[in-house]
PDB file of C-alpha atoms in Angstrom:
ATOM      1  CA  MET P   1     -14.674 174.880 -78.890  1.00 61.00           C
ATOM      2  CA  VAL P   2     -12.631 174.728 -75.923  1.00 72.00           C
ATOM      3  CA  TYR P   3     -11.349 171.446 -74.875  1.00 75.00           C
ATOM      4  CA  ALA P   4     -12.948 169.971 -78.079  1.00 77.00           C
ATOM      5  CA  PHE P   5     -11.195 166.499 -77.720  1.00 75.00           C
ATOM      6  CA  SER P   6     -12.064 166.288 -74.139  1.00 76.00           C
ATOM      7  CA  LYS P   7     -15.723 167.220 -74.823  1.00 78.00           C
ATOM      8  CA  LEU P   8     -16.053 164.362 -77.273  1.00 79.00           C
ATOM      9  CA  THR P   9     -14.068 161.765 -75.122  1.00 83.00           C
ATOM     10  CA  TRP P  10     -13.530 161.814 -71.368  1.00 82.00           C
ATOM     11  CA  ILE P  11     -16.040 164.276 -70.305  1.00 86.00           C
ATOM     12  CA  PRO P  12     -19.022 162.423 -71.432  1.00 90.00           C
ATOM     13  CA  LEU P  13     -17.304 159.130 -70.115  1.00 89.00           C
ATOM     14  CA  ILE P  14     -16.905 160.715 -66.854  1.00 89.00           C
ATOM     15  CA  ASN P  15     -20.483 161.820 -66.688  1.00 90.00           C
ATOM     16  CA  LYS P  16     -21.612 158.072 -67.777  1.00 92.00           C
ATOM     17  CA  LEU P  17     -19.511 156.232 -65.259  1.00 92.00           C
ATOM     18  CA  LEU P  18     -19.799 158.389 -62.151  1.00 95.00           C
ATOM     19  CA  ASN P  19     -22.922 159.096 -60.468  1.00 96.00           C
ATOM     20  CA  ILE P  20     -22.648 162.834 -60.195  1.00 97.00           C
ATOM     21  CA  GLU P  21     -25.597 164.886 -59.243  1.00 97.00           C
ATOM     22  CA  THR P  22     -25.368 168.521 -59.609  1.00 98.00           C
ATOM     23  CA  LYS P  23     -27.602 171.358 -58.004  1.00 98.00           C
ATOM     24  CA  GLY P  24     -27.571 174.919 -59.039  1.00 98.00           C
ATOM     25  CA  LEU P  25     -25.441 174.716 -62.170  1.00 97.00           C
ATOM     26  CA  GLU P  26     -28.222 176.913 -63.877  1.00 95.00           C
ATOM     27  CA  LYS P  27     -26.930 179.672 -61.983  1.00 93.00           C
ATOM     28  CA  LEU P  28     -23.845 179.826 -64.188  1.00 95.00           C
ATOM     29  CA  SER P  29     -23.850 181.909 -67.499  1.00 92.00           C
ATOM     30  CA  ASN P  30     -21.504 181.733 -70.323  1.00 90.00           C
ATOM     31  CA  LYS P  31     -21.477 185.560 -70.755  1.00 91.00           C
ATOM     32  CA  GLU P  32     -19.824 185.999 -67.448  1.00 94.00           C
ATOM     33  CA  ASN P  33     -16.519 184.592 -66.031  1.00 96.00           C
ATOM     34  CA  TYR P  34     -16.230 183.398 -62.492  1.00 96.00           C
ATOM     35  CA  LEU P  35     -13.695 182.556 -59.490  1.00 97.00           C
ATOM     36  CA  PHE P  36     -15.140 179.071 -58.399  1.00 98.00           C
ATOM     37  CA  ALA P  37     -14.213 178.089 -54.670  1.00 97.00           C
ATOM     38  CA  MET P  38     -14.861 174.281 -54.244  1.00 97.00           C
ATOM     39  CA  THR P  39     -14.492 172.347 -51.150  1.00 97.00           C
ATOM     40  CA  HIS P  40     -11.566 169.643 -51.723  1.00 94.00           C
ATOM     41  CA  ARG P  41     -12.339 165.928 -50.941  1.00 93.00           C
ATOM     42  CA  GLY P  42      -9.867 164.175 -53.322  1.00 88.00           C
ATOM     43  CA  GLY P  43      -7.738 163.712 -56.245  1.00 85.00           C
ATOM     44  CA  LEU P  44     -10.841 163.570 -58.461  1.00 88.00           C
ATOM     45  CA  ASP P  45     -11.991 167.083 -57.846  1.00 92.00           C
ATOM     46  CA  PHE P  46     -10.539 169.018 -60.513  1.00 88.00           C
ATOM     47  CA  ILE P  47     -11.688 166.564 -63.014  1.00 88.00           C
ATOM     48  CA  LEU P  48     -15.149 166.624 -61.719  1.00 94.00           C
ATOM     49  CA  ALA P  49     -15.060 170.600 -62.008  1.00 94.00           C
ATOM     50  CA  LEU P  50     -14.130 170.370 -65.734  1.00 90.00           C
ATOM     51  CA  ALA P  51     -16.843 167.783 -66.599  1.00 92.00           C
ATOM     52  CA  LYS P  52     -19.522 169.927 -65.298  1.00 95.00           C
ATOM     53  CA  ILE P  53     -18.273 173.627 -65.474  1.00 95.00           C
ATOM     54  CA  VAL P  54     -16.608 173.481 -69.007  1.00 91.00           C
ATOM     55  CA  PRO P  55     -19.888 172.164 -70.951  1.00 92.00           C
ATOM     56  CA  LYS P  56     -22.065 174.756 -69.185  1.00 94.00           C
ATOM     57  CA  THR P  57     -19.979 177.904 -69.713  1.00 94.00           C
ATOM     58  CA  ASN P  58     -17.916 176.960 -72.751  1.00 92.00           C
ATOM     59  CA  LYS P  59     -14.896 178.498 -71.324  1.00 91.00           C
ATOM     60  CA  LYS P  60     -11.438 177.136 -70.337  1.00 88.00           C
ATOM     61  CA  LEU P  61     -11.284 176.499 -66.685  1.00 90.00           C
ATOM     62  CA  PHE P  62      -7.824 177.282 -65.039  1.00 88.00           C
ATOM     63  CA  THR P  63      -7.239 175.496 -61.769  1.00 86.00           C
ATOM     64  CA  ILE P  64      -5.025 176.705 -59.000  1.00 82.00           C
ATOM     65  CA  VAL P  65      -2.448 174.077 -57.674  1.00 73.00           C
ATOM     66  CA  HIS P  66       0.502 174.237 -55.586  1.00 65.00           C
ATOM     67  CA  ASN P  67       3.796 174.175 -57.582  1.00 56.00           C
ATOM     68  CA  HIS P  68       4.972 170.720 -56.475  1.00 54.00           C
ATOM     69  CA  TYR P  69       1.450 169.334 -57.834  1.00 57.00           C
ATOM     70  CA  TYR P  70       2.090 171.433 -60.958  1.00 50.00           C
ATOM     71  CA  TYR P  71       5.353 169.735 -61.800  1.00 51.00           C
ATOM     72  CA  ALA P  72       4.312 166.325 -60.638  1.00 50.00           C
ATOM     73  CA  ALA P  73       1.282 166.285 -63.151  1.00 53.00           C
ATOM     74  CA  TRP P  74       2.827 168.358 -65.829  1.00 50.00           C
ATOM     75  CA  PRO P  75       1.185 166.240 -68.830  1.00 53.00           C
ATOM     76  CA  ILE P  76      -2.036 167.210 -67.333  1.00 56.00           C
ATOM     77  CA  SER P  77      -1.320 170.763 -66.361  1.00 51.00           C
ATOM     78  CA  ILE P  78      -0.490 171.330 -70.251  1.00 54.00           C
ATOM     79  CA  CYS P  79      -3.577 170.019 -71.386  1.00 56.00           C
ATOM     80  CA  TYR P  80      -6.070 171.440 -68.708  1.00 59.00           C
ATOM     81  CA  ASP P  81      -4.689 174.947 -67.853  1.00 63.00           C
ATOM     82  CA  PHE P  82      -3.379 174.301 -64.230  1.00 61.00           C
ATOM     83  CA  LEU P  83      -2.052 177.575 -62.567  1.00 64.00           C
ATOM     84  CA  LYS P  84       0.942 177.425 -60.338  1.00 52.00           C
ATOM     85  CA  LEU P  85       0.927 178.677 -56.836  1.00 56.00           C
ATOM     86  CA  SER P  86       4.420 178.638 -55.318  1.00 52.00           C
ATOM     87  CA  THR P  87       4.697 177.303 -51.998  1.00 49.00           C
ATOM     88  CA  ASN P  88       7.853 179.190 -51.683  1.00 51.00           C
ATOM     89  CA  LYS P  89       7.741 181.491 -48.620  1.00 51.00           C
ATOM     90  CA  THR P  90       9.081 184.631 -50.231  1.00 54.00           C
ATOM     91  CA  ARG P  91       6.257 187.135 -50.732  1.00 62.00           C
ATOM     92  CA  LYS P  92       7.490 188.240 -54.237  1.00 66.00           C
ATOM     93  CA  LYS P  93       7.323 184.714 -55.750  1.00 65.00           C
ATOM     94  CA  TYR P  94       3.586 184.371 -54.132  1.00 65.00           C
ATOM     95  CA  ASN P  95       2.486 187.724 -55.212  1.00 72.00           C
ATOM     96  CA  ASP P  96       3.872 186.976 -58.903  1.00 75.00           C
ATOM     97  CA  HIS P  97       1.635 183.989 -59.288  1.00 74.00           C
ATOM     98  CA  LEU P  98      -1.294 185.562 -57.748  1.00 81.00           C
ATOM     99  CA  LEU P  99      -0.869 188.360 -60.366  1.00 86.00           C
ATOM    100  CA  THR P 100      -1.163 185.821 -63.107  1.00 88.00           C
ATOM    101  CA  VAL P 101      -4.369 184.361 -61.596  1.00 90.00           C
ATOM    102  CA  ILE P 102      -5.667 188.031 -61.471  1.00 93.00           C
ATOM    103  CA  ASP P 103      -4.690 188.416 -65.098  1.00 94.00           C
ATOM    104  CA  LYS P 104      -6.627 185.442 -66.224  1.00 93.00           C
ATOM    105  CA  LEU P 105      -9.778 186.612 -64.236  1.00 96.00           C
ATOM    106  CA  LYS P 106      -9.576 189.992 -65.880  1.00 95.00           C
ATOM    107  CA  GLN P 107      -9.167 188.594 -69.244  1.00 95.00           C
ATOM    108  CA  GLY P 108     -12.390 186.855 -68.902  1.00 95.00           C
ATOM    109  CA  GLU P 109     -11.352 183.415 -67.934  1.00 94.00           C
ATOM    110  CA  ASN P 110     -12.743 181.109 -65.193  1.00 95.00           C
ATOM    111  CA  VAL P 111     -10.551 180.263 -62.428  1.00 94.00           C
ATOM    112  CA  LEU P 112     -11.097 177.454 -59.938  1.00 93.00           C
ATOM    113  CA  ILE P 113      -9.501 177.512 -56.530  1.00 93.00           C
ATOM    114  CA  PHE P 114      -9.580 175.137 -53.352  1.00 93.00           C
ATOM    115  CA  PRO P 115      -9.919 177.566 -50.259  1.00 93.00           C
ATOM    116  CA  GLU P 116      -8.932 174.687 -47.923  1.00 93.00           C
ATOM    117  CA  GLY P 117      -5.634 174.248 -49.716  1.00 87.00           C
ATOM    118  CA  GLY P 118      -5.829 170.500 -49.779  1.00 85.00           C
ATOM    119  CA  TYR P 119      -7.539 167.259 -48.672  1.00 82.00           C
ATOM    120  CA  THR P 120      -5.363 165.720 -45.960  1.00 76.00           C
ATOM    121  CA  HIS P 121      -8.124 166.045 -43.847  1.00 72.00           C
ATOM    122  CA  GLN P 122     -10.202 163.754 -46.088  1.00 74.00           C
ATOM    123  CA  LYS P 123     -11.144 161.081 -43.339  1.00 78.00           C
ATOM    124  CA  LYS P 124     -12.919 163.723 -41.461  1.00 85.00           C
ATOM    125  CA  LYS P 125     -16.226 164.860 -42.922  1.00 91.00           C
ATOM    126  CA  VAL P 126     -15.479 168.497 -42.048  1.00 95.00           C
ATOM    127  CA  LEU P 127     -14.140 171.674 -43.649  1.00 96.00           C
ATOM    128  CA  ALA P 128     -10.661 172.981 -43.037  1.00 94.00           C
ATOM    129  CA  ARG P 129      -9.833 176.593 -42.375  1.00 94.00           C
ATOM    130  CA  GLY P 130     -10.093 178.536 -45.332  1.00 94.00           C
ATOM    131  CA  TYR P 131      -7.154 180.257 -46.685  1.00 92.00           C
ATOM    132  CA  THR P 132      -7.706 184.129 -47.354  1.00 92.00           C
ATOM    133  CA  GLY P 133      -6.013 184.044 -50.922  1.00 90.00           C
ATOM    134  CA  VAL P 134      -9.474 183.214 -52.528  1.00 94.00           C
ATOM    135  CA  ILE P 135     -10.882 186.632 -51.162  1.00 95.00           C
ATOM    136  CA  ARG P 136      -7.722 188.584 -52.096  1.00 93.00           C
ATOM    137  CA  LEU P 137      -8.105 187.316 -55.602  1.00 94.00           C
ATOM    138  CA  ALA P 138     -11.766 188.187 -55.886  1.00 96.00           C
ATOM    139  CA  ILE P 139     -11.271 191.645 -54.313  1.00 96.00           C
ATOM    140  CA  LYS P 140      -8.274 192.339 -56.773  1.00 95.00           C
ATOM    141  CA  SER P 141      -9.940 191.076 -59.858  1.00 96.00           C
ATOM    142  CA  LYS P 142     -13.275 192.485 -58.820  1.00 96.00           C
ATOM    143  CA  LYS P 143     -14.926 189.337 -59.755  1.00 96.00           C
ATOM    144  CA  LYS P 144     -17.781 187.049 -58.149  1.00 94.00           C
ATOM    145  CA  ILE P 145     -16.986 184.037 -56.100  1.00 98.00           C
ATOM    146  CA  ILE P 146     -19.113 180.917 -56.991  1.00 98.00           C
ATOM    147  CA  PRO P 147     -18.960 178.662 -53.827  1.00 99.00           C
ATOM    148  CA  ILE P 148     -19.386 174.802 -54.867  1.00 99.00           C
ATOM    149  CA  GLY P 149     -20.030 172.504 -52.052  1.00 98.00           C
ATOM    150  CA  LEU P 150     -18.376 169.150 -53.231  1.00 98.00           C
ATOM    151  CA  THR P 151     -19.074 165.802 -51.476  1.00 97.00           C
ATOM    152  CA  GLY P 152     -18.689 162.151 -52.124  1.00 96.00           C
ATOM    153  CA  SER P 153     -15.623 162.280 -54.259  1.00 95.00           C
ATOM    154  CA  ASP P 154     -13.495 160.689 -51.497  1.00 94.00           C
ATOM    155  CA  ASP P 155     -15.924 157.936 -51.334  1.00 94.00           C
ATOM    156  CA  VAL P 156     -15.351 157.184 -55.064  1.00 95.00           C
ATOM    157  CA  TYR P 157     -11.607 157.445 -55.087  1.00 92.00           C
ATOM    158  CA  LYS P 158      -9.802 157.353 -51.855  1.00 89.00           C
ATOM    159  CA  PHE P 159      -6.129 157.183 -52.852  1.00 84.00           C
ATOM    160  CA  PRO P 160      -3.842 157.856 -51.339  1.00 79.00           C
ATOM    161  CA  ILE P 161      -5.180 158.702 -47.860  1.00 83.00           C
ATOM    162  CA  GLY P 162      -7.953 156.183 -47.425  1.00 81.00           C
ATOM    163  CA  SER P 163      -6.710 153.550 -49.872  1.00 84.00           C
ATOM    164  CA  LYS P 164      -3.438 152.355 -51.020  1.00 86.00           C
ATOM    165  CA  ASN P 165      -4.652 151.258 -54.558  1.00 90.00           C
ATOM    166  CA  PRO P 166      -4.604 154.201 -56.878  1.00 86.00           C
ATOM    167  CA  PHE P 167      -6.623 152.311 -59.554  1.00 88.00           C
ATOM    168  CA  LYS P 168      -9.401 151.331 -57.214  1.00 93.00           C
ATOM    169  CA  PHE P 169     -12.758 153.512 -57.770  1.00 92.00           C
ATOM    170  CA  ASN P 170     -16.269 152.818 -56.372  1.00 95.00           C
ATOM    171  CA  CYS P 171     -18.452 154.416 -59.123  1.00 94.00           C
ATOM    172  CA  LYS P 172     -21.742 153.456 -57.261  1.00 93.00           C
ATOM    173  CA  ARG P 173     -21.128 156.001 -54.780  1.00 96.00           C
ATOM    174  CA  LYS P 174     -23.032 159.243 -55.171  1.00 97.00           C
ATOM    175  CA  ILE P 175     -20.963 162.653 -55.810  1.00 98.00           C
ATOM    176  CA  THR P 176     -22.862 165.769 -55.322  1.00 98.00           C
ATOM    177  CA  MET P 177     -21.726 169.209 -56.599  1.00 99.00           C
ATOM    178  CA  ASN P 178     -23.899 172.123 -55.077  1.00 99.00           C
ATOM    179  CA  PHE P 179     -23.397 175.346 -56.820  1.00 99.00           C
ATOM    180  CA  GLY P 180     -24.346 178.184 -54.337  1.00 98.00           C
ATOM    181  CA  ASP P 181     -25.430 181.681 -54.850  1.00 97.00           C
ATOM    182  CA  PRO P 182     -22.723 184.246 -56.045  1.00 96.00           C
ATOM    183  CA  PHE P 183     -20.664 185.464 -53.088  1.00 98.00           C
ATOM    184  CA  SER P 184     -20.129 189.187 -53.775  1.00 96.00           C
ATOM    185  CA  VAL P 185     -16.923 191.251 -51.999  1.00 97.00           C
ATOM    186  CA  GLU P 186     -17.914 194.418 -53.935  1.00 97.00           C
ATOM    187  CA  LYS P 187     -17.990 196.273 -50.716  1.00 96.00           C
ATOM    188  CA  TYR P 188     -14.085 195.661 -50.308  1.00 96.00           C
ATOM    189  CA  PHE P 189     -12.954 196.596 -53.818  1.00 96.00           C
ATOM    190  CA  ASN P 190     -11.456 199.680 -52.689  1.00 94.00           C
ATOM    191  CA  LEU P 191      -9.443 198.010 -49.884  1.00 93.00           C
ATOM    192  CA  ASN P 192      -5.793 198.606 -50.151  1.00 92.00           C
ATOM    193  CA  LEU P 193      -4.496 194.973 -50.002  1.00 89.00           C
ATOM    194  CA  ASN P 194      -0.820 196.180 -50.425  1.00 84.00           C
ATOM    195  CA  LYS P 195      -0.931 196.977 -46.702  1.00 84.00           C
ATOM    196  CA  PHE P 196      -0.593 194.115 -44.630  1.00 81.00           C
ATOM    197  CA  ASN P 197      -1.931 195.570 -41.505  1.00 90.00           C
ATOM    198  CA  LYS P 198      -4.071 194.257 -38.571  1.00 92.00           C
ATOM    199  CA  LYS P 199      -7.301 195.686 -39.909  1.00 93.00           C
ATOM    200  CA  ASN P 200      -6.840 194.185 -43.599  1.00 94.00           C
ATOM    201  CA  LYS P 201      -5.893 190.766 -42.010  1.00 94.00           C
ATOM    202  CA  GLU P 202      -8.980 190.947 -39.782  1.00 96.00           C
ATOM    203  CA  ILE P 203     -11.219 191.864 -42.936  1.00 96.00           C
ATOM    204  CA  LEU P 204      -9.624 189.189 -45.063  1.00 96.00           C
ATOM    205  CA  ARG P 205     -10.155 186.484 -42.171  1.00 96.00           C
ATOM    206  CA  ARG P 206     -13.746 187.471 -41.525  1.00 98.00           C
ATOM    207  CA  VAL P 207     -14.734 187.492 -44.998  1.00 98.00           C
ATOM    208  CA  THR P 208     -13.101 184.171 -45.770  1.00 97.00           C
ATOM    209  CA  ASP P 209     -14.864 182.566 -42.743  1.00 98.00           C
ATOM    210  CA  ASP P 210     -17.963 183.961 -44.200  1.00 98.00           C
ATOM    211  CA  LEU P 211     -17.395 182.196 -47.500  1.00 99.00           C
ATOM    212  CA  MET P 212     -16.511 178.998 -45.682  1.00 98.00           C
ATOM    213  CA  MET P 213     -19.770 179.132 -43.794  1.00 99.00           C
ATOM    214  CA  GLN P 214     -21.568 179.242 -47.048  1.00 99.00           C
ATOM    215  CA  LEU P 215     -19.591 176.200 -48.065  1.00 99.00           C
ATOM    216  CA  SER P 216     -20.418 174.677 -45.061  1.00 98.00           C
ATOM    217  CA  LYS P 217     -24.410 175.066 -45.689  1.00 98.00           C
ATOM    218  CA  LEU P 218     -23.851 173.616 -49.115  1.00 99.00           C
ATOM    219  CA  THR P 219     -22.178 170.554 -47.926  1.00 98.00           C
ATOM    220  CA  ASN P 220     -23.607 170.005 -44.585  1.00 98.00           C
ATOM    221  CA  PHE P 221     -20.128 169.606 -43.284  1.00 97.00           C
ATOM    222  CA  LYS P 222     -19.216 171.653 -40.078  1.00 97.00           C
ATOM    223  CA  TYR P 223     -16.455 174.226 -40.644  1.00 98.00           C
ATOM    224  CA  ARG P 224     -13.634 173.588 -38.677  1.00 96.00           C
ATOM    225  CA  PRO P 225     -11.193 176.824 -38.712  1.00 95.00           C
ATOM    226  CA  ASP P 226      -9.070 174.921 -35.950  1.00 94.00           C
ATOM    227  CA  ILE P 227      -8.063 172.150 -38.762  1.00 92.00           C
ATOM    228  CA  VAL P 228      -5.449 173.781 -40.838  1.00 90.00           C
ATOM    229  CA  VAL P 229      -4.101 172.002 -44.019  1.00 87.00           C
ATOM    230  CA  THR P 230      -0.556 172.362 -43.755  1.00 70.00           C
ATOM    231  CA  LYS P 231       0.982 168.821 -44.731  1.00 54.00           C
ATOM    232  CA  SER P 232       1.812 168.023 -48.238  1.00 45.00           C
ATOM    233  CA  LEU P 233      -0.153 165.344 -49.799  1.00 40.00           C
ATOM    234  CA  PHE P 234       3.125 163.898 -50.935  1.00 35.00           C
ATOM    235  CA  ASP P 235       3.691 163.161 -47.007  1.00 36.00           C
ATOM    236  CA  PHE P 236       0.886 160.507 -47.498  1.00 32.00           C
ATOM    237  CA  VAL P 237       1.983 159.375 -50.743  1.00 34.00           C
ATOM    238  CA  ARG P 238       5.501 158.369 -49.396  1.00 31.00           C
ATOM    239  CA  LYS P 239       3.729 156.169 -46.651  1.00 33.00           C
ATOM    240  CA  VAL P 240       1.836 154.103 -49.383  1.00 30.00           C
TER     241      VAL P 240
END
């Protein structure tokens, strides 16, 4: 049993304390593995994903986070299988980490990614521009993407953007996790992503935007590709 201790302790506690509504969870099979693409609203998001996806699939859930969050939360990263994605601008470092994620997917593991790259746009009820890495991963691993429209987690836990108190929760507010139909990129499996040409960039951008539009429908949030998450969450933490 994966995460045996967690399944007996904090996972049922989270499900009891928080008002979490799930839609479409029955679409998941424990005989398959997936690349989950979830909207990002706050600091609770990866915990919510674990609490709902792991009991359903009985598989580990590897969550992709930027390297500075990985090191900042290293005790959690060890226990709950975070995968580091370097913010280093060198292509080699970035590609090395992508290969690690691809290997996990090919080995039959579930992986969670936040296409928006962060939640510094939390106060706006919109979806930020999606990064193309999620489509790269799906093509190279030849896996389906399961879009998850998450809403309400930022109303339950606002720190550090909407609140200065890291211990303040509003457990009465509803959180919704809406699991969409599998998003297939099978028609692009033969695309040579080692070529960084204009054609490939246009394809990746278009398919990423298509995925984000699916997430928009699942959340009823407008997709705003003009909003790009570039600031680190630590910029907000330093102001608290």
